[in-house]
Coordinates of C-alpha atoms and ligand atoms in Angstrom, one line a residue:
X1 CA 19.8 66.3 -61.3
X2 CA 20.9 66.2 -58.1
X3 CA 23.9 64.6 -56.5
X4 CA 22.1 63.2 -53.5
X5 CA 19.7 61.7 -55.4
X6 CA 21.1 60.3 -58.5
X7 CA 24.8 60.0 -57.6
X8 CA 26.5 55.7 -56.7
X9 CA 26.4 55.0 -53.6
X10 CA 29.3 56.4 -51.7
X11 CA 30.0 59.5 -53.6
X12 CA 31.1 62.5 -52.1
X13 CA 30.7 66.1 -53.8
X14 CA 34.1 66.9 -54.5
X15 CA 33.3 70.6 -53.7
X16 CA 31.6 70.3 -50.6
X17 CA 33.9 67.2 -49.1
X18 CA 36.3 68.3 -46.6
X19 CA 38.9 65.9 -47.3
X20 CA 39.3 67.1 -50.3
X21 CA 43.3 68.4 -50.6
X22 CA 42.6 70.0 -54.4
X23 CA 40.7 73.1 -52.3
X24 CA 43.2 75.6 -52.5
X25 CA 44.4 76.0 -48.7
X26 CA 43.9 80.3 -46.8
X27 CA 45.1 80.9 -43.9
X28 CA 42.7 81.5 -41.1
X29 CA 43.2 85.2 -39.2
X30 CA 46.7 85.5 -38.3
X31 CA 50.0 87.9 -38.3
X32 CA 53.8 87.7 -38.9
X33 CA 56.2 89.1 -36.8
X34 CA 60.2 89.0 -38.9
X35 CA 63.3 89.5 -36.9
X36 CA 65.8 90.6 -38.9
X37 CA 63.8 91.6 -41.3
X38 CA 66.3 94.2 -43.6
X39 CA 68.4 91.1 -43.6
X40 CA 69.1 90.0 -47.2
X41 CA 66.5 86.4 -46.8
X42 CA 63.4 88.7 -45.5
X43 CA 64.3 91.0 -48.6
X44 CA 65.1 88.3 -51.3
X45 CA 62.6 85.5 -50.2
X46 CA 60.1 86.1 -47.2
X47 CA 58.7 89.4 -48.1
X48 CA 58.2 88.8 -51.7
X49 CA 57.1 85.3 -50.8
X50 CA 54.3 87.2 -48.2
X51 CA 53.5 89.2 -51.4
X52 CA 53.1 85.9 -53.6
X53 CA 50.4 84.4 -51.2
X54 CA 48.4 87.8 -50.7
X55 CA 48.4 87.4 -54.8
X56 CA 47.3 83.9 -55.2
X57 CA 44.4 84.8 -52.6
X58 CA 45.7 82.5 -50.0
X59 CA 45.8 85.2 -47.0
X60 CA 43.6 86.2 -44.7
X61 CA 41.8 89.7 -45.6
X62 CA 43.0 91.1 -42.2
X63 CA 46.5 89.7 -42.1
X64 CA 49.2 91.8 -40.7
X65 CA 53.0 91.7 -41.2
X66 CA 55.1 93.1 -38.2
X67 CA 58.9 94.3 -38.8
X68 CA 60.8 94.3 -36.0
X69 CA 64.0 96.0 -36.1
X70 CA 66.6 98.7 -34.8
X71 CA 65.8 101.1 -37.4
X72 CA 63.7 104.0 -36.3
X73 CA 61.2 104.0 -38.9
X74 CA 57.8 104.6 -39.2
X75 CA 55.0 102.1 -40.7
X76 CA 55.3 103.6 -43.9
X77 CA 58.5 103.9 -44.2
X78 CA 58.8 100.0 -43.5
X79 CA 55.7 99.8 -46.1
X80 CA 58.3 101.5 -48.7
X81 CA 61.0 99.1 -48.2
X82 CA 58.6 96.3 -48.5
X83 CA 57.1 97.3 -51.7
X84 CA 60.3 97.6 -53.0
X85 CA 61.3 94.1 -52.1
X86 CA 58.2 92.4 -52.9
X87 CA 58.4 94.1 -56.5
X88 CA 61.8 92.6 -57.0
X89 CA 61.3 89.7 -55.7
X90 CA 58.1 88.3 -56.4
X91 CA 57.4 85.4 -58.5
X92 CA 53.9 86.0 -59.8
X93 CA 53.1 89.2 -61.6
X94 CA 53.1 92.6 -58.8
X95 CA 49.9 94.0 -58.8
X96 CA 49.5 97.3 -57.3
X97 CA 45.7 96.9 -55.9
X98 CA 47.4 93.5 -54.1
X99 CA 49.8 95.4 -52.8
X100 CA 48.0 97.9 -51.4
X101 CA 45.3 95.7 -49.4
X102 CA 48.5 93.9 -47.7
X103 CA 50.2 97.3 -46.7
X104 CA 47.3 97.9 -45.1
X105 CA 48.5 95.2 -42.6
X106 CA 52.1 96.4 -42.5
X107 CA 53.9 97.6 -39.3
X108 CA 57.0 98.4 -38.0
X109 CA 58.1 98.2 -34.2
X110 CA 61.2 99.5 -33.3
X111 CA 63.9 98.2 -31.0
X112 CA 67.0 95.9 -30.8
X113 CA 67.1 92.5 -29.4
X114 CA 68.2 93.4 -25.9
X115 CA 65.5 96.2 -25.3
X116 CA 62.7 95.6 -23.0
X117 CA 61.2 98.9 -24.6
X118 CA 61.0 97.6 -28.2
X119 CA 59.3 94.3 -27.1
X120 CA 57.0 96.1 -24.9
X121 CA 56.1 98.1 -27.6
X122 CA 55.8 94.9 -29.9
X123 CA 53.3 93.3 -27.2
X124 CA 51.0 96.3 -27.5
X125 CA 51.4 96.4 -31.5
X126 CA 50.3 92.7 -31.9
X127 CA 47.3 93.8 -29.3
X128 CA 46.7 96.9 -31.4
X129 CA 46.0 94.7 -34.6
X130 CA 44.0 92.1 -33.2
X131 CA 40.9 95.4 -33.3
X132 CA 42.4 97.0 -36.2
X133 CA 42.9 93.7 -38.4
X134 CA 40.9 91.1 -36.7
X135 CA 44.4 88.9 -36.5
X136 CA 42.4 86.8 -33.8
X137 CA 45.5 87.0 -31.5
X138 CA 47.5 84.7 -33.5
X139 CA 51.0 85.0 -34.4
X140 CA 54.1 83.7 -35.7
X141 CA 57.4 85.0 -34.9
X142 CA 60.0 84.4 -37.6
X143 CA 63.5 84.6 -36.1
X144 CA 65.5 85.1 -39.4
X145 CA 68.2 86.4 -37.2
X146 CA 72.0 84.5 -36.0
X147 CA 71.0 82.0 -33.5
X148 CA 73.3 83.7 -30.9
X149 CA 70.0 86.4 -30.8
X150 CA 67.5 83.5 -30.5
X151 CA 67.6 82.9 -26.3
X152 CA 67.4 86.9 -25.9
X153 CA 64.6 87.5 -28.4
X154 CA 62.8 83.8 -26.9
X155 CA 63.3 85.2 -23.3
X156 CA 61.4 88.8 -24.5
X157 CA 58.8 86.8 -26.4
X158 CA 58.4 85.1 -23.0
X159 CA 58.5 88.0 -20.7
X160 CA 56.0 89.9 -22.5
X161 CA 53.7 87.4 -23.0
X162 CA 53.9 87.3 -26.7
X163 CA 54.5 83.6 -26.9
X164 CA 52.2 82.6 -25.1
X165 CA 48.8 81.1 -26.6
X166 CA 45.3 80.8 -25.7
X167 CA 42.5 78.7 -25.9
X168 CA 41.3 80.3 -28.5
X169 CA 44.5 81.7 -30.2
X170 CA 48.1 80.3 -31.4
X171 CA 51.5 81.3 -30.9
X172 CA 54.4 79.6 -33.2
X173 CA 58.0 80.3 -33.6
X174 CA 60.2 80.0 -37.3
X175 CA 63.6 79.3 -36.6
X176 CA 65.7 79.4 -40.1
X177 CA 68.9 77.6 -40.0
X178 CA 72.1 76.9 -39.0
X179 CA 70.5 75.3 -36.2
X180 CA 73.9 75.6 -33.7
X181 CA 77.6 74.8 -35.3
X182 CA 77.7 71.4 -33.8
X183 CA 75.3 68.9 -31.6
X184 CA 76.4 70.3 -28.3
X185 CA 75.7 73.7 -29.6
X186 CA 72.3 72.7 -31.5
X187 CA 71.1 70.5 -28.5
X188 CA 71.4 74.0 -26.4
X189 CA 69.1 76.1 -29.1
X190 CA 66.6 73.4 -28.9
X191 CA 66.6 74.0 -25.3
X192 CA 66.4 77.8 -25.0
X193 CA 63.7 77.5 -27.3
X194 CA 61.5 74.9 -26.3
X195 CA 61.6 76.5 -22.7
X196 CA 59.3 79.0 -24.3
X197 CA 57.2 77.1 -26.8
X198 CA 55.4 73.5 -26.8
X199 CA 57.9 71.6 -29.5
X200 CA 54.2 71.4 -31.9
X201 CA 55.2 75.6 -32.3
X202 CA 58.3 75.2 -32.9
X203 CA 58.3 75.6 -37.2
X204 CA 62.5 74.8 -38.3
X205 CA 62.5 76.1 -41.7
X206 CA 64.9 74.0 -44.2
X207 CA 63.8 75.9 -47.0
X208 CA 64.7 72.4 -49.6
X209 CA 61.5 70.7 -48.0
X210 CA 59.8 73.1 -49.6
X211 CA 60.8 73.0 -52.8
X212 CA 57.9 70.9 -55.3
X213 CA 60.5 68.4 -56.9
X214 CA 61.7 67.1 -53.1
X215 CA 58.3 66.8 -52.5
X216 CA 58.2 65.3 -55.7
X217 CA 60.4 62.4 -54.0
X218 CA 57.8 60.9 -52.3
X219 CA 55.3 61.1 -54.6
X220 CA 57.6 59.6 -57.1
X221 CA 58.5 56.3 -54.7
X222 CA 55.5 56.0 -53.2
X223 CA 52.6 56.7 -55.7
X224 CA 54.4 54.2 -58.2
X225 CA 54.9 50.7 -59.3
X226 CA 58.0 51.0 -61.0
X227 CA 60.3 52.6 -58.9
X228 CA 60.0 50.7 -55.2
X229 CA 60.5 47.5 -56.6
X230 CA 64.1 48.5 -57.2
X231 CA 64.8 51.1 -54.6
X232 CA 67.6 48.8 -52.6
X233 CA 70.9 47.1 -52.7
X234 CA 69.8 44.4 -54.6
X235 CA 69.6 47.0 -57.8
X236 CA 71.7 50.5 -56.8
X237 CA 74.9 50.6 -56.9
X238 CA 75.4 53.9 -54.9
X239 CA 73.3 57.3 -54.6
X240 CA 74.7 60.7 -55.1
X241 CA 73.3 63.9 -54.3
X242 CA 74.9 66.6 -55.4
X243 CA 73.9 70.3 -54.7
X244 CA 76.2 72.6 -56.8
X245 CA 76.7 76.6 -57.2
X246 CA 78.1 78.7 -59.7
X247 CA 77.7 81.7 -57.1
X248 CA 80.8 82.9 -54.5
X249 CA 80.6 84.1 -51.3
X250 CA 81.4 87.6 -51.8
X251 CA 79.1 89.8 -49.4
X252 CA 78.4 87.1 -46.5
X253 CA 81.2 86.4 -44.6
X254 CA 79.9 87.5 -41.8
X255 CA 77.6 84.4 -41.8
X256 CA 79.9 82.2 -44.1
X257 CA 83.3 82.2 -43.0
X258 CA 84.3 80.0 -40.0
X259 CA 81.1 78.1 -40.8
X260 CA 81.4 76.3 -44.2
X261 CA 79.7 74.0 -47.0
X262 CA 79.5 71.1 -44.8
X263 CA 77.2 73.3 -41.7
X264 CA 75.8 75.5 -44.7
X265 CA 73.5 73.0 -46.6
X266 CA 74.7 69.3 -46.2
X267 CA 73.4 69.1 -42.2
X268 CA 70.1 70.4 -43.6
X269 CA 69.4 70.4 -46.8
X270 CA 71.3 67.6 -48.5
X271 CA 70.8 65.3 -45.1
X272 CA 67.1 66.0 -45.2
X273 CA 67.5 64.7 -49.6
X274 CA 69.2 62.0 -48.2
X275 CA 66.7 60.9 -45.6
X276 CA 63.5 61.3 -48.1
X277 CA 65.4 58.8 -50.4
X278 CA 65.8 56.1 -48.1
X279 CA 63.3 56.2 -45.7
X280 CA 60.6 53.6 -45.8
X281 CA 57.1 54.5 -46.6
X282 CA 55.7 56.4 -43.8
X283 CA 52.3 54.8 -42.8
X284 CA 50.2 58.2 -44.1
X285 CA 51.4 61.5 -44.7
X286 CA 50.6 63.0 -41.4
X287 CA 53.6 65.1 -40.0
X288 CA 54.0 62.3 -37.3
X289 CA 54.3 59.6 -40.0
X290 CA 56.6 61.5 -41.9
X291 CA 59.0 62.2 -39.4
X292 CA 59.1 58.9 -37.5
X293 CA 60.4 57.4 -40.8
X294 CA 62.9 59.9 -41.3
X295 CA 64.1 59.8 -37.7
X296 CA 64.3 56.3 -38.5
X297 CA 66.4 56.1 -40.9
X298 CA 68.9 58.9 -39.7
X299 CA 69.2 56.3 -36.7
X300 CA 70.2 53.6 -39.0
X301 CA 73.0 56.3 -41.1
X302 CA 76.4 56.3 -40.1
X303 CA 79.4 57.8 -41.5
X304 CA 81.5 55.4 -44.1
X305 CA 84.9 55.8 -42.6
X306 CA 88.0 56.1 -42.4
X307 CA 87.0 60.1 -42.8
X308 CA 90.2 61.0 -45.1
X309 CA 88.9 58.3 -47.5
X310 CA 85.5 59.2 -47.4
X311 CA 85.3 62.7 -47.5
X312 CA 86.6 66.1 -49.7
X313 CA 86.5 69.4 -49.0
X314 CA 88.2 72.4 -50.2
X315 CA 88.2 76.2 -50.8
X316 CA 88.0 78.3 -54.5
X317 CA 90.6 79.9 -55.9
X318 CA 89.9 82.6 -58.5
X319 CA 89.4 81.5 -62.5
X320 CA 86.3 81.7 -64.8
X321 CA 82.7 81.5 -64.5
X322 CA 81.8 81.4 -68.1
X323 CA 83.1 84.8 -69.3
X324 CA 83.6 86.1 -66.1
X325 CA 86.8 85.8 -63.9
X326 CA 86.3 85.9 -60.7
X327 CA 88.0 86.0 -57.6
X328 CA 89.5 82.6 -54.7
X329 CA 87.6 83.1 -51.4
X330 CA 90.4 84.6 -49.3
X331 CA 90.2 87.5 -51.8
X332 CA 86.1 88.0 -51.0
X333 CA 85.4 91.2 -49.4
X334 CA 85.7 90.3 -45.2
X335 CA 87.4 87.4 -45.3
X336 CA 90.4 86.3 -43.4
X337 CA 92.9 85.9 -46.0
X338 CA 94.0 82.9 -43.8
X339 CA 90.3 81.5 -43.6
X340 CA 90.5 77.9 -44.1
X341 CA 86.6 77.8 -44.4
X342 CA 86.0 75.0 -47.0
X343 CA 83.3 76.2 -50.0
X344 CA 83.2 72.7 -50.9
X345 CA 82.0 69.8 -48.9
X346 CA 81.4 66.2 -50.0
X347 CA 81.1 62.9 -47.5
X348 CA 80.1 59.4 -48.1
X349 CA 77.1 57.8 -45.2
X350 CA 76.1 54.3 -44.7
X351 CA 72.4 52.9 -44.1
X352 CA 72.7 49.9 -42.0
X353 CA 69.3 48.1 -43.1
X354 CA 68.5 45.8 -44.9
X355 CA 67.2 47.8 -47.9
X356 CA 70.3 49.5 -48.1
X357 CA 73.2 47.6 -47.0
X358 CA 76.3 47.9 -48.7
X359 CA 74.6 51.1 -50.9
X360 CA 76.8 54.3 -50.1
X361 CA 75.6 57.3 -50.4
X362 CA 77.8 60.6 -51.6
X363 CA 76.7 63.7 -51.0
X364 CA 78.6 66.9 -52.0
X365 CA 78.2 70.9 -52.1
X366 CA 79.9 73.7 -53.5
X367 CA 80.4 77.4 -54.3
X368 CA 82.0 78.3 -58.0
X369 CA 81.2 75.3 -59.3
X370 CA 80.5 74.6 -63.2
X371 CA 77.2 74.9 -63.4
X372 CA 74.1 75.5 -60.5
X373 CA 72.3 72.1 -60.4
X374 CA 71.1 70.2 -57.5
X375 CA 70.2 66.4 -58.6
X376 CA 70.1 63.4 -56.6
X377 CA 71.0 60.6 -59.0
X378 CA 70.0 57.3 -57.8
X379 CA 72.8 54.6 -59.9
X380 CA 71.6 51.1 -61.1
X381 CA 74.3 48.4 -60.8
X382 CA 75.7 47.0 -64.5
X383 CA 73.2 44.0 -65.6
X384 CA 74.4 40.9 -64.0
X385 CA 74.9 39.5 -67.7
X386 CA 75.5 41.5 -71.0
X387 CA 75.3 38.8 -74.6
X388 CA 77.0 41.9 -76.2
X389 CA 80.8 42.3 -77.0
X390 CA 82.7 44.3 -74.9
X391 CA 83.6 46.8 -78.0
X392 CA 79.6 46.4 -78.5
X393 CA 78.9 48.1 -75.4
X394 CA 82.4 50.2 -74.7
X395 CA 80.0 53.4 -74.1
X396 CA 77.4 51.8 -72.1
X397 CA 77.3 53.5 -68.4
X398 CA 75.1 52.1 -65.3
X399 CA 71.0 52.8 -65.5
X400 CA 70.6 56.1 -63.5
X401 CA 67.2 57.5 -62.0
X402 CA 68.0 61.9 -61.6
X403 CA 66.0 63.6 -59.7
X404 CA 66.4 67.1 -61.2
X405 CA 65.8 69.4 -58.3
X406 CA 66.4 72.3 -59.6
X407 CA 66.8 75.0 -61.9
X408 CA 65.6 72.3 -64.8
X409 CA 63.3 70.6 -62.6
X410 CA 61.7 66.9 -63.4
X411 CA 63.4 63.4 -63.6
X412 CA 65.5 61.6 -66.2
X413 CA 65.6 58.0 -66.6
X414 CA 69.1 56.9 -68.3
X415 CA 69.4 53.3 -69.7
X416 CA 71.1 51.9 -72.5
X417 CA 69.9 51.6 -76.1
X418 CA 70.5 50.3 -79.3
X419 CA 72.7 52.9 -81.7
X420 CA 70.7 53.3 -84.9
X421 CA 72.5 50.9 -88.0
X422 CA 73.8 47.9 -89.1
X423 CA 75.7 47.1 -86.1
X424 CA 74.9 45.7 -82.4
X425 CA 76.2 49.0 -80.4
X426 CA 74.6 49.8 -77.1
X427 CA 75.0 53.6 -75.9
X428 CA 73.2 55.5 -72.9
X429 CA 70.1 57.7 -74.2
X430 CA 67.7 60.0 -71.5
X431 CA 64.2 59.8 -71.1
X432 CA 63.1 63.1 -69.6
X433 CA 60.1 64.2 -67.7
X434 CA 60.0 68.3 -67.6
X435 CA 57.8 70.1 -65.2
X436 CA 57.4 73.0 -67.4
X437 CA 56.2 70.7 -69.9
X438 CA 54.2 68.5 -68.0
X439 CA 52.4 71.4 -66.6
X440 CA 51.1 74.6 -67.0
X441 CA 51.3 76.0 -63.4
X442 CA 54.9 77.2 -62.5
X443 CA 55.7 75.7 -58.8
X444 CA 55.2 78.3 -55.4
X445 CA 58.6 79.4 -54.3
X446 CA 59.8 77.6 -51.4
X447 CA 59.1 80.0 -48.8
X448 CA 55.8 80.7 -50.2
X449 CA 54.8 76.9 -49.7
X450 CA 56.6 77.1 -45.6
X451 CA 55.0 80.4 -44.4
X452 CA 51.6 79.0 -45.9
X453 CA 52.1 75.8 -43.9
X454 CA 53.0 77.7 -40.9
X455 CA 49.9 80.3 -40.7
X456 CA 48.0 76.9 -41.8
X457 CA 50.0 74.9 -38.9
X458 CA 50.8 72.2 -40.9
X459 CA 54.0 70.5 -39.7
X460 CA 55.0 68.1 -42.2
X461 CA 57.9 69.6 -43.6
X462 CA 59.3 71.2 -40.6
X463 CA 62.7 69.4 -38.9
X464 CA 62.1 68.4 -35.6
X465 CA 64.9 68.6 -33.0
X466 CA 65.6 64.7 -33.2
X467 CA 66.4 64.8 -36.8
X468 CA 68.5 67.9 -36.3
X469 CA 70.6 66.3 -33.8
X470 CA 71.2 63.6 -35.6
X471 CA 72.4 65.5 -38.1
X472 CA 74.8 66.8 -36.7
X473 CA 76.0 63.4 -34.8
X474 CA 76.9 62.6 -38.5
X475 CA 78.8 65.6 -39.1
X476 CA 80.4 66.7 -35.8
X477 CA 83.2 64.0 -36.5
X478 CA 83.8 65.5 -39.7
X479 CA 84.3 68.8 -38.9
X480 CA 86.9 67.7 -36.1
X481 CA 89.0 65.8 -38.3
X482 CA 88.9 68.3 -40.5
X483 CA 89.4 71.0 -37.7
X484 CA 92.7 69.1 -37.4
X485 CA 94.1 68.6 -40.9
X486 CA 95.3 71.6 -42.5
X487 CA 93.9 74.3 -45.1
X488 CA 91.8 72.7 -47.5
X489 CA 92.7 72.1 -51.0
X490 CA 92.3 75.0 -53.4
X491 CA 90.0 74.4 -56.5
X492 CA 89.6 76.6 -59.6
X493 CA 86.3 78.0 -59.9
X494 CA 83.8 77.2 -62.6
X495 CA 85.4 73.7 -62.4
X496 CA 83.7 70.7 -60.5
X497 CA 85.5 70.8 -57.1
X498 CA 89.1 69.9 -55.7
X499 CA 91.2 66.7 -56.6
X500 CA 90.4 65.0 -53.5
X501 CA 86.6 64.8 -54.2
X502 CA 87.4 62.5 -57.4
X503 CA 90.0 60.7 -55.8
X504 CA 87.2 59.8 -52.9
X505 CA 85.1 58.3 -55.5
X506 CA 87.7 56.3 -57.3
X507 CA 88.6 54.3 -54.5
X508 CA 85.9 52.1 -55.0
X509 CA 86.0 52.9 -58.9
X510 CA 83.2 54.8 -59.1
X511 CA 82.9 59.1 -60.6
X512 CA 80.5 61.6 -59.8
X513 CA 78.4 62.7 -62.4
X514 CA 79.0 65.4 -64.7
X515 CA 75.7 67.6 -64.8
Ligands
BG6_601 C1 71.0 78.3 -48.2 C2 72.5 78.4 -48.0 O1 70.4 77.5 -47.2 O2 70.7 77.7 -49.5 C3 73.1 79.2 -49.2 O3 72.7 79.1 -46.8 C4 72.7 78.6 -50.5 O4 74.5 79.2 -49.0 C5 71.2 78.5 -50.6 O5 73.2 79.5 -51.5 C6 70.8 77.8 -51.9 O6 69.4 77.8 -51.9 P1 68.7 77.5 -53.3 O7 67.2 77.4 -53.0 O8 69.0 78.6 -54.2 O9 69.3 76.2 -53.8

């Protein structure tokens, strides 16, 4: 029978509607071009995640990826290192047919940042492969390099015509944080960059968007009943996101010290959390929508102050991870042994709106921590009335919704319940929802997800400049009080931060969860 005929009025064929999202989404003809790519991210995440997509079918049959870099190697030789970092770092099983079809589409250009030569010889390469692998003339650059490169490399792209697009061909840009060291700084990169490309080519990678549980977010607010009717002040008593390490920082000082927890994840990552949290429903979920609601709600977040009330930092000394001891910061390999750089970061920020008036929200971050977990725990106030005893309900917390971002990823739901037996005691139970049980498909790396939606041109999940900068308008006061006031505080590692981060909390009587 067919469809047409027989099917209700309305019906669409699932398989041959458009609008159907379930299709699995390929990328139309197109190449990548990674600067810095024998940096530790293109090894450990970009490259395997290229490998990932070419396995789940989701690349184009002619795609190329272009290494650009001072080594003087040849395409094969780049092909070698490739393999060998796709193999260690992949996530779905390494196939060696896969892998050969891609290398097919691997070259290497050589040159450094300030040679016109090496981007010459880049302009003809990406010409080369639009004959040799059909790539259609479209390209994205990913600058996984320090942003003090990105104006030289920009100005090359520029002068050799490699950023610029056609009518019938694109040209983007990746730009992977930190996105400057402050606003003045951050305002500057925006500019150097959008003098070559339209802001709509501009992809910020903040790899946490990316991630299926913090898209999970809004698909848990605003595809449900239950949740939204209590999503304010009238019901929380206070949010806390917490991103926590049981990793040091030994091997990237060069990027870490002088820079810090606070410029490391909580301007990006844990700011973004923040913002998908307590934003209001976007009217759809186009890119436009999505933004304009975050950029929104950034406007409305302020810091709680005074700042040495409302904020902790401080720096690890050596002590135990597990069975391991391990060694404080200023003993890491390349660092200053005078480095005040704080591996622990923790602030509190207001929403002025209505929803969330009064509701603070902590966020903190650190390195040699107890345990790696990144939650954002959304807490209930007490009930306004409890018939019960006090000694009937001496172990009863507040209601808490956790988001489990990662590495156990799903959502726990803690409320009170009765203790089985004779008498009325009321203690806090968990009611989990696991993604590895609720499904059989393990989640796409972050960076498989991005690079996807950046062949794809699919923008939701990008930053855009506004929500950067306001980012750092939230921090930048931070980091000068901070500038000014000493070393900070030492903490052991494998325990859960420095003193000052519980004493933050306590002032309004309140503890940060233990995860
Ligand atoms: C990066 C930070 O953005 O995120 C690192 O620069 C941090 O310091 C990393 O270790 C953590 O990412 P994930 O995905 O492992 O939580």
């Amino acid at each position: 029978m067919s469809p047409s005929t027989d099917a209700p009025a309305g019906w669409v064929n699932p398989l041959r509607d458009p609008r159907d999202r379930r299709l699995p989404r390929i990328a139309g003809s197109a190449g990548l071009v990674i600067f810095g790519v024998t940096g530790d991210l293109s090894k450990k995440k970009l490259i395997p995640a290229v490998y990932d997509l070419a396995n789940r079918g989701l690349l184009p049959p002619g795609f190329a990826l272009v290494g650009f870099g001072r080594r003087r190697w040849t395409h094969a030789e780049f092909a070698a290192f490739a393999r060998e970092s796709a193999r260690e770092g992949c996530r779905t099983p390494f196939r060696d047919d896969v892998w050969e079809r891609l290398a097919e589409g691997l070259r290497f250009v050589t040159g450094s940042f300030d040679d016109d030569a090496g981007f010459d010889a880049l302009a003809a390469q990406l010409t080369a492969l639009e004959t040799e692998r059909g790539t259609g003339g479209n390209y994205a650059f990913y600058l996984s390099i320090p942003p003090d490169d990105f104006p030289t490399v920009c100005r090359h792209l520029e002068r050799t015509g490699c950023a610029r697009a056609t009518d019938l061909s694109w040209r983007r840009v990746v730009i992977e944080k930190p996105f400057g060291h402050d606003l003045a700084s951050a305002r500057e990169l925006n500019e150097v960059v959008a003098a070559v490309f339209p802001e709509d080519s501009v992809f910020r990678i903040d790899h946490y968007l990316g991630k299926e549980t913090v898209q999970n977010i809004l698909a848990l607010r605003f595809a449900n009943q239950l949740f939204e009717p209590v999503w304010n002040g009238n019901h929380v008593d206070h949010v806390q996101i917490t991103m926590a390490e049981d990793i040091g920082l030994g091997g990237r000082a060069g990027y870490y010290d002088g820079i810090g927890a606070a410029r490391d994840v909580i301007q990006n990552h844990l700011i973004q959390l923040m913002a998908l949290v307590a934003m209001e429903e976007p009217t759809d979920f186009s890119a436009s929508a999505l933004r304009a609601e975050k950029i929104k709600v950034l406007e409305s977040t302020s810091l709680a102050l005074p700042i040495a009330e409302t904020t902790a930092r401080g720096q690890y000394a050596g002590g135990w991870q597990g069975s391991e001891q391990v060694v404080g910061l200023k003993e890491e390999e390349g660092y200053d042994p005078a480095s005040t750089t704080e591996t622990f970061a923790a602030l509190t920020l207001e929403v002025h709106n209505r929803r969330w008036a009064g509701v603070p929200f902590y966020l903190r971050t650190g390195k040699r921590l107890g345990r790696r977990v990144t939650e954002i725990a959304v807490v209930f106030r007490r009930a306004p009335h409890l018939p019960f005893d006090a000694t009937m309900t001496e172990e009863l917390g507040k209601n808490a919704l956790v988001i489990r971002v990662q590495p156990d990823e799903g959502v726990t739901l803690r409320f009170g319940s009765k203790v089985p037996g004779t008498a009325m005691e009321v203690r806090d139970v968990n009611m989990d929802f696991a993604y590895g049980e609720a499904f059989t498909e393990s989640s796409p790396e972050a960076y498989e997800r991005l690079i996807l939606d950046v062949l794809l041109g699919e923008p939701s999940l990008f930053p855009v400049s506004r929500e950067v900068e306001l980012s750092w308008e939230l921090l930048d006061p931070v980091l000068e009080q901070w500038a000014v006031s000493g070393p900070p505080e030492q903490y052991q590692s494998g325990t859960w931060g420095p003193r000052g981060a519980d004493e933050m909390l306590a002032r309004s009587g309140r503890t940060w969860r233990r995860p």
